[in-house]
PDB file of C-alpha atoms in Angstrom:
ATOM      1  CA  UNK W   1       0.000   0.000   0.000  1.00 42.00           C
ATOM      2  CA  UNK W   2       1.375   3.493  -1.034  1.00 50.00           C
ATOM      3  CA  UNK W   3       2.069   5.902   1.715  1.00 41.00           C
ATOM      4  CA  UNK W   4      -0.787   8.169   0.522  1.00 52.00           C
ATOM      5  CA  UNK W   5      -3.411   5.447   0.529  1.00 63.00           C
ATOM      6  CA  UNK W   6      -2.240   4.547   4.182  1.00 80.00           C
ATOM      7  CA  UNK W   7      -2.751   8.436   5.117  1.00 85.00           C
ATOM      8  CA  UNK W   8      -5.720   8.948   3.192  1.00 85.00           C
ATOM      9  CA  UNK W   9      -7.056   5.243   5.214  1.00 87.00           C
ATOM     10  CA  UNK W  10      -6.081   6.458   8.813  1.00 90.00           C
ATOM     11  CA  UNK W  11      -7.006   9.842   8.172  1.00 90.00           C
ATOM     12  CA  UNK W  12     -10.785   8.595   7.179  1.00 87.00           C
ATOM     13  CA  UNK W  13     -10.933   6.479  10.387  1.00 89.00           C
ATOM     14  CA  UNK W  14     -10.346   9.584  12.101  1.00 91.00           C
ATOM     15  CA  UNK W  15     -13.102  11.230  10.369  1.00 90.00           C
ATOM     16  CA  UNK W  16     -15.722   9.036  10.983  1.00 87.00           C
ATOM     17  CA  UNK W  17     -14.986   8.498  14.344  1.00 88.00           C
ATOM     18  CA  UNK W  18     -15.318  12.355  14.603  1.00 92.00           C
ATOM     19  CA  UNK W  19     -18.374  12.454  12.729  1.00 91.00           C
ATOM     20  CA  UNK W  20     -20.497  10.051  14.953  1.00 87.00           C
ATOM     21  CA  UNK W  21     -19.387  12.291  18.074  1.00 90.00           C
ATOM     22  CA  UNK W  22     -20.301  15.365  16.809  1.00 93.00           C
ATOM     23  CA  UNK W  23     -23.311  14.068  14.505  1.00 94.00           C
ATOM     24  CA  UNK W  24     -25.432  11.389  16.547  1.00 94.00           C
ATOM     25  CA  UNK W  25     -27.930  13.519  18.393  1.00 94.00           C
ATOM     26  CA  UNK W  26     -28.825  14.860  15.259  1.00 94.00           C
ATOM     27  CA  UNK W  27     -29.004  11.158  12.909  1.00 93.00           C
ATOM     28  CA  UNK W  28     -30.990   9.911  15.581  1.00 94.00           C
ATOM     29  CA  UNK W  29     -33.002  12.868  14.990  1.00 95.00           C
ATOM     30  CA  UNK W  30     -32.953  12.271  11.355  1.00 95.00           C
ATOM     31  CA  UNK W  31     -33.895   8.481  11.586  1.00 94.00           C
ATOM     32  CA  UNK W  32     -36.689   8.615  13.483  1.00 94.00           C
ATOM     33  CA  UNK W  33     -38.121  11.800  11.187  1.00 93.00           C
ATOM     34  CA  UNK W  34     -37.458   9.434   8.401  1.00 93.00           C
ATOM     35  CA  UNK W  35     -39.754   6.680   9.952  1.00 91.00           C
ATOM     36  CA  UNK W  36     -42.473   9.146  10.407  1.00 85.00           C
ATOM     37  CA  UNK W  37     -45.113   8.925   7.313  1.00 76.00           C
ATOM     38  CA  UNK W  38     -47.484  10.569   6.443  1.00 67.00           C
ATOM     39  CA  UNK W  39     -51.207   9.199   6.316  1.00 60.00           C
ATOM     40  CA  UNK W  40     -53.914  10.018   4.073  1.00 53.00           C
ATOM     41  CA  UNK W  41     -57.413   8.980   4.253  1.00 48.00           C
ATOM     42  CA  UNK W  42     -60.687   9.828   1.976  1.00 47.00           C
ATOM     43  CA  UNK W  43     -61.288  12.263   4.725  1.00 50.00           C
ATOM     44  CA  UNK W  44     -58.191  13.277   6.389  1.00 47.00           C
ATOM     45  CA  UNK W  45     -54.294  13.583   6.449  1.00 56.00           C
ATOM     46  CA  UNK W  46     -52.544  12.991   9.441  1.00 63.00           C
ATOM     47  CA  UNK W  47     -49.599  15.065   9.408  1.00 71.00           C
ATOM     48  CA  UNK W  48     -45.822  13.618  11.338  1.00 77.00           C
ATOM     49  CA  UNK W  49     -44.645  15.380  14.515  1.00 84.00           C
ATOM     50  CA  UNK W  50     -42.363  18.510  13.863  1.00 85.00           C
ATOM     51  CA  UNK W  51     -38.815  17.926  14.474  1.00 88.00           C
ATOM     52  CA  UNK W  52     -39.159  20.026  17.741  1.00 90.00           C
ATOM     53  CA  UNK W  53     -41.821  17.279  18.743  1.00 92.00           C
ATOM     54  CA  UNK W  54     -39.650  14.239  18.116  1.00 93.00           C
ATOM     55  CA  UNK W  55     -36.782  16.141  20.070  1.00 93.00           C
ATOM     56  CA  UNK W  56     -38.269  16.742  22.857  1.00 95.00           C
ATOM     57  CA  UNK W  57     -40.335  13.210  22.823  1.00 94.00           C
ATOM     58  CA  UNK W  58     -36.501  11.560  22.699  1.00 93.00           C
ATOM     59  CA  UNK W  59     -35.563  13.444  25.417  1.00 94.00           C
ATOM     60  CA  UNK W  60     -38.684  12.881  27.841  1.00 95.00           C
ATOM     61  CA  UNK W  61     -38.026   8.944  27.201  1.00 92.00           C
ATOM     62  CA  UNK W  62     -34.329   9.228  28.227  1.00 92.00           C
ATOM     63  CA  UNK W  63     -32.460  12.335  28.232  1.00 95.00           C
ATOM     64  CA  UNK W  64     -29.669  13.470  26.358  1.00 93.00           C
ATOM     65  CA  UNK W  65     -28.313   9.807  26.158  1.00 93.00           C
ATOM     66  CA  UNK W  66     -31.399   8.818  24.244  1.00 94.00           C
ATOM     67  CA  UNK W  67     -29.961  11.258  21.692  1.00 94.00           C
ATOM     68  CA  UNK W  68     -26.877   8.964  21.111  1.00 92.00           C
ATOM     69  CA  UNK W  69     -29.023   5.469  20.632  1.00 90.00           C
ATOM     70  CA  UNK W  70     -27.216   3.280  18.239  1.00 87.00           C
ATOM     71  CA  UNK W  71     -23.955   5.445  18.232  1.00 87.00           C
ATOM     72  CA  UNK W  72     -21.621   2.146  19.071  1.00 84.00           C
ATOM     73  CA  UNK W  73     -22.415   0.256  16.287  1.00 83.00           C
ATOM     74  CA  UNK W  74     -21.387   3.806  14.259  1.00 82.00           C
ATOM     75  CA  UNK W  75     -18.958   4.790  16.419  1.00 81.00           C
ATOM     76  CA  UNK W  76     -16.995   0.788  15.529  1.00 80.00           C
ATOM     77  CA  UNK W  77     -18.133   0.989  11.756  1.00 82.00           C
ATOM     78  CA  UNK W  78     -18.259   4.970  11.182  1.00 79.00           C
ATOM     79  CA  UNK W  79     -14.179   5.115  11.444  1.00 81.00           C
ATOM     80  CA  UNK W  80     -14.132   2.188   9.248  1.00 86.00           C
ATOM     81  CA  UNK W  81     -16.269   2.705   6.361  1.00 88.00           C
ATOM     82  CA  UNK W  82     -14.681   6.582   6.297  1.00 86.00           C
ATOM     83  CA  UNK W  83     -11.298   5.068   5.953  1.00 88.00           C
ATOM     84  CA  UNK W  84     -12.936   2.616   3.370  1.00 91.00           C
ATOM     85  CA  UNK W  85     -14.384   5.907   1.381  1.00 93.00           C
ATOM     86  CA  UNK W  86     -11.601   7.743   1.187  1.00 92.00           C
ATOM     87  CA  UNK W  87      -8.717   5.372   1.380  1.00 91.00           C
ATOM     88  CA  UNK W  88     -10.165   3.230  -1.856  1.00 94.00           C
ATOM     89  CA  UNK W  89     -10.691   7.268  -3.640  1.00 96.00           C
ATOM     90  CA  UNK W  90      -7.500   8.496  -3.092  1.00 93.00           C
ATOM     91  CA  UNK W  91      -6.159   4.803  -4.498  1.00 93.00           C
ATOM     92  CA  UNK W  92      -8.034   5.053  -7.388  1.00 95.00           C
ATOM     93  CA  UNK W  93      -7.495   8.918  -8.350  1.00 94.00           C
ATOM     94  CA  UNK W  94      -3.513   7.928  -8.725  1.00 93.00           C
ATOM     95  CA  UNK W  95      -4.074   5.123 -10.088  1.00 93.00           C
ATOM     96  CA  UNK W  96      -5.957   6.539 -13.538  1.00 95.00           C
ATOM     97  CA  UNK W  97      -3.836   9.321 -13.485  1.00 93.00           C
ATOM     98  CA  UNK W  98      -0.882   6.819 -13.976  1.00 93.00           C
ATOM     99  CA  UNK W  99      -2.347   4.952 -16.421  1.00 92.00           C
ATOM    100  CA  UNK W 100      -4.328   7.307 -18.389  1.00 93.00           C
ATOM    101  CA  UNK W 101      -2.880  10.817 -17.378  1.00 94.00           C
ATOM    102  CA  UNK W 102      -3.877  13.415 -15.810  1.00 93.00           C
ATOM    103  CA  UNK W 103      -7.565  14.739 -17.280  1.00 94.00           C
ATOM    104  CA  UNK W 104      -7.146  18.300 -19.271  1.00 94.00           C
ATOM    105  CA  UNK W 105     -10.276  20.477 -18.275  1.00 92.00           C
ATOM    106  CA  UNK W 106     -10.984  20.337 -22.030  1.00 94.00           C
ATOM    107  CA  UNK W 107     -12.214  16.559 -21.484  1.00 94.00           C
ATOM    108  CA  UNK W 108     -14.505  17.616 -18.226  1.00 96.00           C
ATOM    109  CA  UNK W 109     -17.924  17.236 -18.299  1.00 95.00           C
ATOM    110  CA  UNK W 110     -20.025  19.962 -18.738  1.00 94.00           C
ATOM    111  CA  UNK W 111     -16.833  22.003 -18.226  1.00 93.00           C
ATOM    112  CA  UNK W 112     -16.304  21.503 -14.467  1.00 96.00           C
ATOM    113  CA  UNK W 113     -16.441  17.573 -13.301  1.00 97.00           C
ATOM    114  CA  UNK W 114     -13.341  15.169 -13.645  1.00 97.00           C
ATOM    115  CA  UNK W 115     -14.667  11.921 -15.177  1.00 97.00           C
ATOM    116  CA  UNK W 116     -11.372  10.524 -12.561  1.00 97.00           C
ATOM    117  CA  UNK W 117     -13.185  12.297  -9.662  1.00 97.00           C
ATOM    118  CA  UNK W 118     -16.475  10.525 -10.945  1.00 97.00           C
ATOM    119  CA  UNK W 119     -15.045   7.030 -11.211  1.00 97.00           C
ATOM    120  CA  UNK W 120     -13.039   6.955  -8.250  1.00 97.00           C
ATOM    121  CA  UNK W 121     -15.729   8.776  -5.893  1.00 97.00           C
ATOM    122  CA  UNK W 122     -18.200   6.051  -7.164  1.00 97.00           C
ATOM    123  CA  UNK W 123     -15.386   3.283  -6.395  1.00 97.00           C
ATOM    124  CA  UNK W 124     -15.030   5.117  -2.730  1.00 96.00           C
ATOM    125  CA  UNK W 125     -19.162   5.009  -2.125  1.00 96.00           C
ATOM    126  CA  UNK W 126     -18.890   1.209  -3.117  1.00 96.00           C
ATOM    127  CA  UNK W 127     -15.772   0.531  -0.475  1.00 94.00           C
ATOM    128  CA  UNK W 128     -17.928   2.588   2.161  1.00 94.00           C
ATOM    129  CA  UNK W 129     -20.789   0.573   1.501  1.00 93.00           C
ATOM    130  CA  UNK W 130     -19.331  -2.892   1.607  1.00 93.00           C
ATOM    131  CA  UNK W 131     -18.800  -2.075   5.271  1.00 92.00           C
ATOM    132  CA  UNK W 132     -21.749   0.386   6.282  1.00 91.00           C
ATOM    133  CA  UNK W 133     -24.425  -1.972   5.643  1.00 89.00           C
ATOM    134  CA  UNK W 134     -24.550  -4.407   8.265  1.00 90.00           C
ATOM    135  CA  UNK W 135     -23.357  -1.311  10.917  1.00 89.00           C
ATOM    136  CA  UNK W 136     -26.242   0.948   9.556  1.00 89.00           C
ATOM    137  CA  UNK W 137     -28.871  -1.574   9.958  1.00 90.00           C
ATOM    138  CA  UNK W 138     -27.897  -2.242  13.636  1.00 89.00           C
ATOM    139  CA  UNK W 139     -27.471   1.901  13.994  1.00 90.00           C
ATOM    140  CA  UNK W 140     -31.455   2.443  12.629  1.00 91.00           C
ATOM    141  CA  UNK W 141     -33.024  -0.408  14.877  1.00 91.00           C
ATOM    142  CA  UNK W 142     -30.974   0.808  18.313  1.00 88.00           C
ATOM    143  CA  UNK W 143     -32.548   4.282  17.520  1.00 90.00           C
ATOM    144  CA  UNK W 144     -35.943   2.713  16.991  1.00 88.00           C
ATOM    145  CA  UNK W 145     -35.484   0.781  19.865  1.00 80.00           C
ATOM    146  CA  UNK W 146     -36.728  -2.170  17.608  1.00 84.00           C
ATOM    147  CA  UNK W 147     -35.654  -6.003  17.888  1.00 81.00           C
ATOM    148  CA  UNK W 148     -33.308  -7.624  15.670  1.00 81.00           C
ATOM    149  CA  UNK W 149     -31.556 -10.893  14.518  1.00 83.00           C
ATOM    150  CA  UNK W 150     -28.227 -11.656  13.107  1.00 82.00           C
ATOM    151  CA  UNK W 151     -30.166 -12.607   9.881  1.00 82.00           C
ATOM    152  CA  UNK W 152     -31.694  -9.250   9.657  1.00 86.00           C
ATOM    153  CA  UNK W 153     -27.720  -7.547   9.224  1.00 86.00           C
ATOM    154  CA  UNK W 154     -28.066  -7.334   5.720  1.00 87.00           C
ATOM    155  CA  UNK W 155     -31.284  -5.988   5.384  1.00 87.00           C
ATOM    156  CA  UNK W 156     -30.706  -2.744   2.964  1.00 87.00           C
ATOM    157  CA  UNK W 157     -27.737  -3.573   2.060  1.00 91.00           C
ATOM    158  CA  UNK W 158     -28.712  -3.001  -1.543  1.00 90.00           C
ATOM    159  CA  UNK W 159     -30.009   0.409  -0.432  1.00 90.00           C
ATOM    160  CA  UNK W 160     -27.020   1.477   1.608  1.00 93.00           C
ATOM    161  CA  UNK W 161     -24.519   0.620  -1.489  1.00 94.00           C
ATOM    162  CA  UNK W 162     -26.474   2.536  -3.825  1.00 92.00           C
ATOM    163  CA  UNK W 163     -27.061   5.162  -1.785  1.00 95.00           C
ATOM    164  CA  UNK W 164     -23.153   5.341  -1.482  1.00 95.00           C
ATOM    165  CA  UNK W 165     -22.107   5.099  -4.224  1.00 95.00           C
ATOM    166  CA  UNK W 166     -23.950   8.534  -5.313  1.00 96.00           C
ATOM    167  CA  UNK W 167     -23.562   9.973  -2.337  1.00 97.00           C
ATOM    168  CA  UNK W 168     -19.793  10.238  -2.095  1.00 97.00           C
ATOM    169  CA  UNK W 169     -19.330  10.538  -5.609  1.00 97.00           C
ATOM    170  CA  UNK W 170     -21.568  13.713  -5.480  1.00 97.00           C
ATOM    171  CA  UNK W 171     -19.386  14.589  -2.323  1.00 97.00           C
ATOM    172  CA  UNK W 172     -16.221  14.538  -4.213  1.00 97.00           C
ATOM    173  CA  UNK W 173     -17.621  16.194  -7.055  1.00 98.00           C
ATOM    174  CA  UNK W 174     -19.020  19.112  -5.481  1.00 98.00           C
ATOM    175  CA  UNK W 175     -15.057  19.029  -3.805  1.00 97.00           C
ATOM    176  CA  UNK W 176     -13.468  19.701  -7.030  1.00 97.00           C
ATOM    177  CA  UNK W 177     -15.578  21.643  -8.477  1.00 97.00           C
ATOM    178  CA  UNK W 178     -15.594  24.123  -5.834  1.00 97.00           C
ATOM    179  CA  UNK W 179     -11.673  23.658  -5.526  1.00 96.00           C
ATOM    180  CA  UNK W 180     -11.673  24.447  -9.153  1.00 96.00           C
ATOM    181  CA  UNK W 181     -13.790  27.621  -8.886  1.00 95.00           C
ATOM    182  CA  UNK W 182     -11.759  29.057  -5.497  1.00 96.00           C
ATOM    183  CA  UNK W 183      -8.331  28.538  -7.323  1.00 94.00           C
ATOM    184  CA  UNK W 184      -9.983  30.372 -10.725  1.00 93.00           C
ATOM    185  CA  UNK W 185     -10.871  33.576  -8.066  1.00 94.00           C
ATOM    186  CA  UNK W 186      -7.253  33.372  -5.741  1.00 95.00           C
ATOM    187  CA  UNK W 187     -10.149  32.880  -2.964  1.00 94.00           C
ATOM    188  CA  UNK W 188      -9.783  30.031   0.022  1.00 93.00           C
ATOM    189  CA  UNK W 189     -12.066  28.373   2.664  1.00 94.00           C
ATOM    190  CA  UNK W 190     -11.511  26.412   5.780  1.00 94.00           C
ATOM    191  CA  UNK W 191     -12.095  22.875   5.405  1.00 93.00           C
ATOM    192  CA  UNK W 192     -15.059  23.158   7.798  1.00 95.00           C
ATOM    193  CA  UNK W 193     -16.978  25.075   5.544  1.00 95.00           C
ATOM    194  CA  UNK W 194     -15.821  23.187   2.253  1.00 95.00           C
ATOM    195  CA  UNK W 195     -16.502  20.075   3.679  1.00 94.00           C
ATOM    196  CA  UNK W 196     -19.678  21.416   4.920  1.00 95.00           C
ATOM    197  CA  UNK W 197     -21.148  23.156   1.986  1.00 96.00           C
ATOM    198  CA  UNK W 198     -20.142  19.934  -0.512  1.00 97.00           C
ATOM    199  CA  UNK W 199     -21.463  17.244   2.427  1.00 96.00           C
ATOM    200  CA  UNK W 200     -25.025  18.932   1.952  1.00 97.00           C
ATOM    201  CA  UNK W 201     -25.437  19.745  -1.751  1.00 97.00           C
ATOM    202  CA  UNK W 202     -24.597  15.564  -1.523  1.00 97.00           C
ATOM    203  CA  UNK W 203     -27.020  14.764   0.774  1.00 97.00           C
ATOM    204  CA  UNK W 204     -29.713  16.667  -0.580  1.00 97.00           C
ATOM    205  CA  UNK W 205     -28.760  15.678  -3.990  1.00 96.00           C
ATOM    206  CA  UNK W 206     -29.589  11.557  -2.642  1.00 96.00           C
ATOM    207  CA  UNK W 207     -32.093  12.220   0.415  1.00 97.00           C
ATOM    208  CA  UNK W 208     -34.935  10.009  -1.258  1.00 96.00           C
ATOM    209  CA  UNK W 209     -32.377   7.114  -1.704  1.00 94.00           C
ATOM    210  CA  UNK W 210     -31.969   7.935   2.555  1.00 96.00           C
ATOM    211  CA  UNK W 211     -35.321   7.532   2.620  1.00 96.00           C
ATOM    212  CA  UNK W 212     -36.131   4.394   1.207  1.00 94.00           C
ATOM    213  CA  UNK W 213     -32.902   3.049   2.918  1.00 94.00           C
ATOM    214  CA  UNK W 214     -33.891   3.748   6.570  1.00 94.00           C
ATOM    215  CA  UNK W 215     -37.399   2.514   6.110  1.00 94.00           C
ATOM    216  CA  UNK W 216     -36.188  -0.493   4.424  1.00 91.00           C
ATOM    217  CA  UNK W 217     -33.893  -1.053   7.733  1.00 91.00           C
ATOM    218  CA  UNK W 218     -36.427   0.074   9.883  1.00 90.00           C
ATOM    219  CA  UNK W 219     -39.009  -3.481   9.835  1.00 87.00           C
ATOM    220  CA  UNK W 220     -41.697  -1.730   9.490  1.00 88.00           C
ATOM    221  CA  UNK W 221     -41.640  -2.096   5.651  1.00 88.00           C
ATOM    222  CA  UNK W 222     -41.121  -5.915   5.406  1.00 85.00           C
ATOM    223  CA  UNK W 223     -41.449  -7.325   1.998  1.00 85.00           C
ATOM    224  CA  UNK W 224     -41.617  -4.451   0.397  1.00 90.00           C
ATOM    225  CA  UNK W 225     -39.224  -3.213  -2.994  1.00 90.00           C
ATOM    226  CA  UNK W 226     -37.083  -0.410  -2.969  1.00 89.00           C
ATOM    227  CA  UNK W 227     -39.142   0.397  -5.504  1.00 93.00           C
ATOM    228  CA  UNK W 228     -42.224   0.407  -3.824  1.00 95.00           C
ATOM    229  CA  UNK W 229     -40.929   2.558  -1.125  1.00 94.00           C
ATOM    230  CA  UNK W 230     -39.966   5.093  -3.418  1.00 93.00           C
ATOM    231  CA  UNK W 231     -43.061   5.225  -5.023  1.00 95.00           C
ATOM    232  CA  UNK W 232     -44.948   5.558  -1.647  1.00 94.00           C
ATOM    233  CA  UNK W 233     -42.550   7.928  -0.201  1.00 94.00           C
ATOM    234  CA  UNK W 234     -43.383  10.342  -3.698  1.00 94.00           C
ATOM    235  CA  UNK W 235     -47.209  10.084  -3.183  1.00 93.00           C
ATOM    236  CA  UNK W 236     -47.375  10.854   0.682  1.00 91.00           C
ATOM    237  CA  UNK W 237     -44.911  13.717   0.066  1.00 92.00           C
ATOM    238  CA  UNK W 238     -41.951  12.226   2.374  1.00 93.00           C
ATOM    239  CA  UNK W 239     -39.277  12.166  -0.611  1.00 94.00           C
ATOM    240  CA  UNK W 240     -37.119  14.899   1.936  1.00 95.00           C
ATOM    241  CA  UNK W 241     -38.551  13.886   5.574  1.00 94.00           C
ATOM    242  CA  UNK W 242     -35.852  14.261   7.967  1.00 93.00           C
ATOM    243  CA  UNK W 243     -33.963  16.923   5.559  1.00 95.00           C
ATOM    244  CA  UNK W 244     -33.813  19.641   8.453  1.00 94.00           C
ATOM    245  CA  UNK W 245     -31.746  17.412  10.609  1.00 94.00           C
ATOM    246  CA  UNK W 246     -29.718  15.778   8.296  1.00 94.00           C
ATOM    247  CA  UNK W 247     -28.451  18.920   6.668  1.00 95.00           C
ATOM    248  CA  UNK W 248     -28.215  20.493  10.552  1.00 94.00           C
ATOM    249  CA  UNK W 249     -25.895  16.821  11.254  1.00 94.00           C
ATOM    250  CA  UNK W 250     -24.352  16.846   7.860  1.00 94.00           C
ATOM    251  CA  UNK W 251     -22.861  20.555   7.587  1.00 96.00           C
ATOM    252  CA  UNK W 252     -21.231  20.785  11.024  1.00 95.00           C
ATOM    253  CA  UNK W 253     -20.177  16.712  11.879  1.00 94.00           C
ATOM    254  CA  UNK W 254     -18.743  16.765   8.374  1.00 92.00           C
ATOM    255  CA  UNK W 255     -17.325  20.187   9.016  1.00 94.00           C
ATOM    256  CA  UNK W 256     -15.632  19.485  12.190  1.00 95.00           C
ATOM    257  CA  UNK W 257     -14.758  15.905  10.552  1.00 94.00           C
ATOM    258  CA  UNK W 258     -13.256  17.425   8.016  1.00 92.00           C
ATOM    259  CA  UNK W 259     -10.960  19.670  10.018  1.00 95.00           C
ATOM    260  CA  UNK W 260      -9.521  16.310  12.080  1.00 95.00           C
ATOM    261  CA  UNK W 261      -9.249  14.573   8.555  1.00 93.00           C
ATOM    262  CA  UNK W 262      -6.945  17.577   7.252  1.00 93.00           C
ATOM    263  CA  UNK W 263      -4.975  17.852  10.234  1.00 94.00           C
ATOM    264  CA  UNK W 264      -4.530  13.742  10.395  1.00 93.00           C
ATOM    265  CA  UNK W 265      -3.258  13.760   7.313  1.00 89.00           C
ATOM    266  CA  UNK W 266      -0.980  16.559   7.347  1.00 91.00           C
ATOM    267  CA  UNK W 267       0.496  15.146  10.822  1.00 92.00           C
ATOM    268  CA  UNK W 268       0.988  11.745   8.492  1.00 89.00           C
ATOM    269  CA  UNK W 269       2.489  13.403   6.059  1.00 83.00           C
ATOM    270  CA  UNK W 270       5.024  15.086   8.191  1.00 85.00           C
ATOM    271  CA  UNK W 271       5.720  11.536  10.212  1.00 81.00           C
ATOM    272  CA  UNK W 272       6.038   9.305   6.725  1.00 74.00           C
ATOM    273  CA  UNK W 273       8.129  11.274   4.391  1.00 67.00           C
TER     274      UNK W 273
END
């Protein structure tokens, strides 16, 4: 393994293990929203609680620990698939570049994305993935306080890879493009707020796929298509429930995470070369 695959690997453990501290509350938040549908009758719709009414139902129930249900099972997978998303892009980036070259902005799409950044973000989604799946499923039943079996592990996995795999690609997208656009104006910006800004343009960008992921994992949706739930999410109107808290989690865990991943990996740097 190249010394900056084994930064960009340690670095992304650091990351998510940063992100589940300073995120949970607000995922919990986020899952249970999620959950929430809305019913419609001949004669009535029964609207969700607000987000201020889940909050403060979590809290009567248990406090500010109820806030952090199903953080372990993140806190043991979230440094692990982070390392997995990043380590497996910043393998792949070097890799076409040797083989292929560099890509001249003349070959960008639409005059702004890196067909590299595309591929190897995609690649990086798939790696997370592969080891979010069974972690996530554990994560969304521990915040439902719902039951579950070994056999259930894998339940979404489908959804949790796809919903990777254009998540972090989108992630790393938004990255470069705005990396392209602050170099083209001699302009700069803290991580935090990079990391920030380009974490929720991604997340909104594949909240239905979080959707349909979390009610797949949830149990209450058994035997029922990814399909299916997408279609039923789209005629209740619950293709963004949960948005509010996941962009609230999103821009400041992956903010703060992104500070500890840049000053990881500069540390590494110093230490390895």
């Amino acid at each position: 393994m190249s010394t900056i695959s084994l930064e960009s690997f340690i670095a992304g453990f650091a990351y998510g293990g940063t992100t589940v501290l300073v995120g949970q509350p607000f995922e919990t938040l986020k899952t249970l929203t999620q959950v929430q549908s809305t019913t419609t009758t001949a004669t009535l719709t029964t609207k969700s609680p607000s987000l201020l009414q889940t909050a403060t139902t979590l809290y009567q129930s248990g406090g500010i620990k109820a806030f952090y249900r199903g953080g372990v099972p993140l806190l043991i997978g979230g440094g692990l698939m982070r390392s997995a998303q990043f380590g497996v892009y910043n393998s792949v980036v070097p890799t076409l570049e040797s083989h292929y070259g560099p890509t001249p902005p003349s070959a960008y799409y639409l005059g702004c994305v890196n067909p590299h950044v595309v591929f190897a973000g995609w690649c990086g989604g798939i790696g997370r993935g592969l080891v979010e799946g069974p972690f996530e499923m554990v994560k969304v039943r521990r915040q439902l306080v719902s039951g579950w079996k070994f056999g259930d592990v894998f339940q979404g996995f489908g959804a949790t890879l796809f919903r990777n795999s254009f998540l972090f690609s989108s992630f790393v997208i938004y990255m470069d493009i705005l990396k392209q656009q602050l170099h083209q104006h001699d302009m700069t910006l803290s991580p935090f707020l990079k990391a920030g800004l380009c974490a929720n343009l991604a997340w909104f960008s594949v909240w239905p796929l979080d959707v349909v992921k979390t009610r797949r994992q949830s149990g209450k949706y058994e035997g029922r298509s990814l399909v299916w739930l997408l279609k039923d999410a789209m005629r209740k109107g619950d293709m963004y429930r949960g948005l509010s808290a996941g962009m609230l989690r999103s821009f400041i865990a992956n903010g703060v995470s992104m500070e500890v991943y840049t000053a990881v990996e500069r540390e590494l740097k110093k230490k390895l070369h």
